[in-house]
Amino acid sequence: KLIKLWIYRVFNFILQFKNNKKEYYDAFKMTTAEINGGDVTYFIIAFMSLIEKTIDNATELLNKRINRLFEEKQKLEQFFKANEITDPLLREIYILLLQARLFSLGVGISKAEIMNACGKSRGTIFTRFKQIPKDHLIKVKYGRTESYMLKTSILGSKE
């Protein structure tokens, strides 16, 4: 489930690429310069370097987020004990909401995605979702779709 969230939402090359837009345009400008006669070698080398840098940045970000996930999951387990949350499905939903908080770049996870991840019916997910206090959630709306993330402040963490 963690990997699925990462693949769908976080491993977003476009975002990383956007941060390095100047390098891309500089390589393109150098390639189209009259002195180079349209030789694309420089552009290909620069482009490959940019891709490598993007992957390195994404890998570093992923490693940081995975480490934070382990820390936050420990806090979440303490939270479950303190609040006497014993329902395995409700716990799984909280974990998915935590993963969405850490890996979705602010997009969150929809109830339909939670339903698919848990393999439960719409009614079952909606019933469990009603048990989660609104102040535990960050609600994000894109068009008609509502997505959610866990407020890590309920775990004593910085948002």
Coordinates of C-alpha atoms in Angstrom, one line a residue:
K1 CA 0.0 0.0 0.0
L2 CA 2.9 2.4 0.8
I3 CA 4.5 1.7 -2.5
K4 CA 1.2 2.1 -4.3
L5 CA 0.8 5.6 -2.8
W6 CA 4.4 6.4 -3.7
I7 CA 4.0 5.3 -7.3
Y8 CA 0.7 7.1 -7.9
R9 CA 1.4 10.3 -6.1
V10 CA 5.0 11.1 -5.1
F11 CA 7.4 9.7 -7.7
N12 CA 6.4 12.7 -9.8
F13 CA 9.2 13.5 -12.2
I14 CA 7.4 16.5 -13.6
L15 CA 7.5 18.3 -10.2
Q16 CA 11.2 17.5 -9.8
F17 CA 11.9 18.4 -13.4
K18 CA 10.1 21.7 -13.0
N19 CA 12.5 22.6 -10.2
N20 CA 15.4 22.2 -12.6
K21 CA 13.8 23.9 -15.6
K22 CA 16.7 26.4 -16.0
E23 CA 19.3 23.6 -16.5
Y24 CA 17.0 22.1 -19.2
Y25 CA 16.7 25.4 -21.1
D26 CA 20.4 26.1 -20.8
A27 CA 21.2 22.8 -22.4
F28 CA 18.7 23.4 -25.1
K29 CA 20.1 26.9 -25.8
M30 CA 23.7 25.5 -26.0
T31 CA 22.6 22.8 -28.4
T32 CA 20.8 25.3 -30.7
A33 CA 23.7 27.7 -30.6
E34 CA 25.2 28.4 -34.0
I35 CA 28.7 27.3 -32.9
N36 CA 27.4 23.8 -32.1
G37 CA 25.8 23.3 -35.5
G38 CA 22.8 21.6 -34.0
D39 CA 24.8 18.7 -32.4
V40 CA 22.5 17.2 -29.8
T41 CA 25.2 15.4 -27.9
Y42 CA 25.5 18.2 -25.3
F43 CA 21.7 18.3 -24.9
I44 CA 21.5 14.5 -24.4
I45 CA 24.3 14.5 -21.8
A46 CA 22.8 17.4 -19.9
F47 CA 19.3 15.8 -20.1
M48 CA 20.6 12.5 -18.8
S49 CA 22.4 14.4 -16.0
L50 CA 19.2 16.1 -15.2
I51 CA 17.3 12.8 -15.0
E52 CA 20.0 11.4 -12.8
K53 CA 19.8 14.4 -10.5
T54 CA 16.0 14.1 -10.4
I55 CA 16.2 10.4 -9.4
D56 CA 18.8 11.1 -6.7
N57 CA 16.6 13.9 -5.3
A58 CA 13.5 11.6 -5.4
T59 CA 15.4 8.8 -3.8
E60 CA 16.7 11.0 -1.0
L61 CA 13.2 12.4 -0.4
L62 CA 11.7 8.8 -0.4
N63 CA 14.3 7.7 2.2
K64 CA 13.6 10.6 4.5
R65 CA 9.8 10.0 4.2
I66 CA 10.2 6.2 4.9
N67 CA 12.2 7.0 8.0
R68 CA 9.6 9.4 9.1
L69 CA 6.9 6.9 8.4
F70 CA 8.5 4.4 10.8
E71 CA 8.7 7.1 13.5
E72 CA 5.2 8.2 13.0
K73 CA 3.8 4.7 12.9
Q74 CA 5.3 4.1 16.4
K75 CA 3.5 7.3 17.6
L76 CA 0.4 6.1 15.9
E77 CA 0.6 2.8 17.8
Q78 CA 0.8 4.7 21.0
F79 CA -2.1 6.8 19.9
F80 CA -4.2 3.7 19.2
K81 CA -3.5 2.4 22.7
A82 CA -4.2 5.8 24.4
N83 CA -7.5 6.1 22.5
E84 CA -8.4 2.4 22.8
I85 CA -8.6 2.0 19.0
T86 CA -8.6 -1.8 18.5
D87 CA -10.6 -2.2 15.3
P88 CA -8.1 -3.5 12.7
L89 CA -9.8 -1.8 9.8
L90 CA -10.0 1.5 11.5
R91 CA -6.3 1.2 12.3
E92 CA -5.5 0.4 8.7
I93 CA -7.4 3.5 7.6
Y94 CA -5.4 5.6 10.0
I95 CA -2.2 4.2 8.6
L96 CA -3.3 4.9 5.0
L97 CA -4.1 8.5 6.0
L98 CA -0.7 8.8 7.6
Q99 CA 1.0 7.4 4.4
A100 CA -1.1 9.9 2.4
R101 CA 0.2 12.7 4.6
L102 CA 3.8 11.7 4.2
F103 CA 3.8 10.6 0.5
S104 CA 1.1 12.3 -1.5
L105 CA 2.6 15.8 -1.8
G106 CA -0.6 17.3 -0.4
V107 CA -3.0 15.4 -2.6
G108 CA -4.3 13.0 0.0
I109 CA -6.2 9.7 -0.4
S110 CA -9.8 9.5 -1.4
K111 CA -12.3 7.2 0.2
A112 CA -12.5 5.2 -3.0
E113 CA -8.7 4.6 -2.9
I114 CA -9.0 3.6 0.8
M115 CA -11.8 1.2 -0.2
N116 CA -9.6 -0.4 -2.9
A117 CA -6.5 -0.5 -0.6
C118 CA -8.5 -2.2 2.2
G119 CA -10.6 -4.5 -0.1
K120 CA -13.8 -3.4 1.7
S121 CA -17.1 -2.2 0.6
R122 CA -18.0 1.5 0.3
G123 CA -20.5 1.2 3.2
T124 CA -17.9 -0.4 5.5
I125 CA -15.3 2.3 4.7
F126 CA -17.8 5.1 5.2
T127 CA -19.0 3.6 8.5
R128 CA -15.4 3.4 9.8
F129 CA -14.6 6.9 8.4
K130 CA -17.4 8.3 10.6
Q131 CA -15.5 7.1 13.6
I132 CA -12.6 9.3 12.8
P133 CA -13.0 12.8 14.4
K134 CA -12.8 15.6 11.9
D135 CA -10.0 17.2 13.8
H136 CA -7.8 14.2 13.0
L137 CA -8.1 14.9 9.3
I138 CA -6.9 17.3 6.7
K139 CA -9.5 17.5 3.9
V140 CA -8.4 18.4 0.4
K141 CA -10.9 19.0 -2.4
Y142 CA -10.1 18.7 -6.1
G143 CA -13.2 19.3 -8.2
R144 CA -15.7 16.8 -6.9
T145 CA -13.2 14.5 -5.3
E146 CA -12.5 14.8 -1.6
S147 CA -9.2 13.4 -0.3
Y148 CA -7.9 13.1 3.2
M149 CA -4.7 13.0 5.1
L150 CA -4.0 12.4 8.8
K151 CA -3.1 15.5 10.9
T152 CA 0.2 14.4 12.4
S153 CA -0.2 17.0 15.1
I154 CA -2.6 14.5 16.8
L155 CA 0.5 12.3 17.3
G156 CA 2.5 15.2 18.7
S157 CA 4.4 15.8 15.5
K158 CA 4.9 19.0 13.5
E159 CA 2.6 19.5 10.6

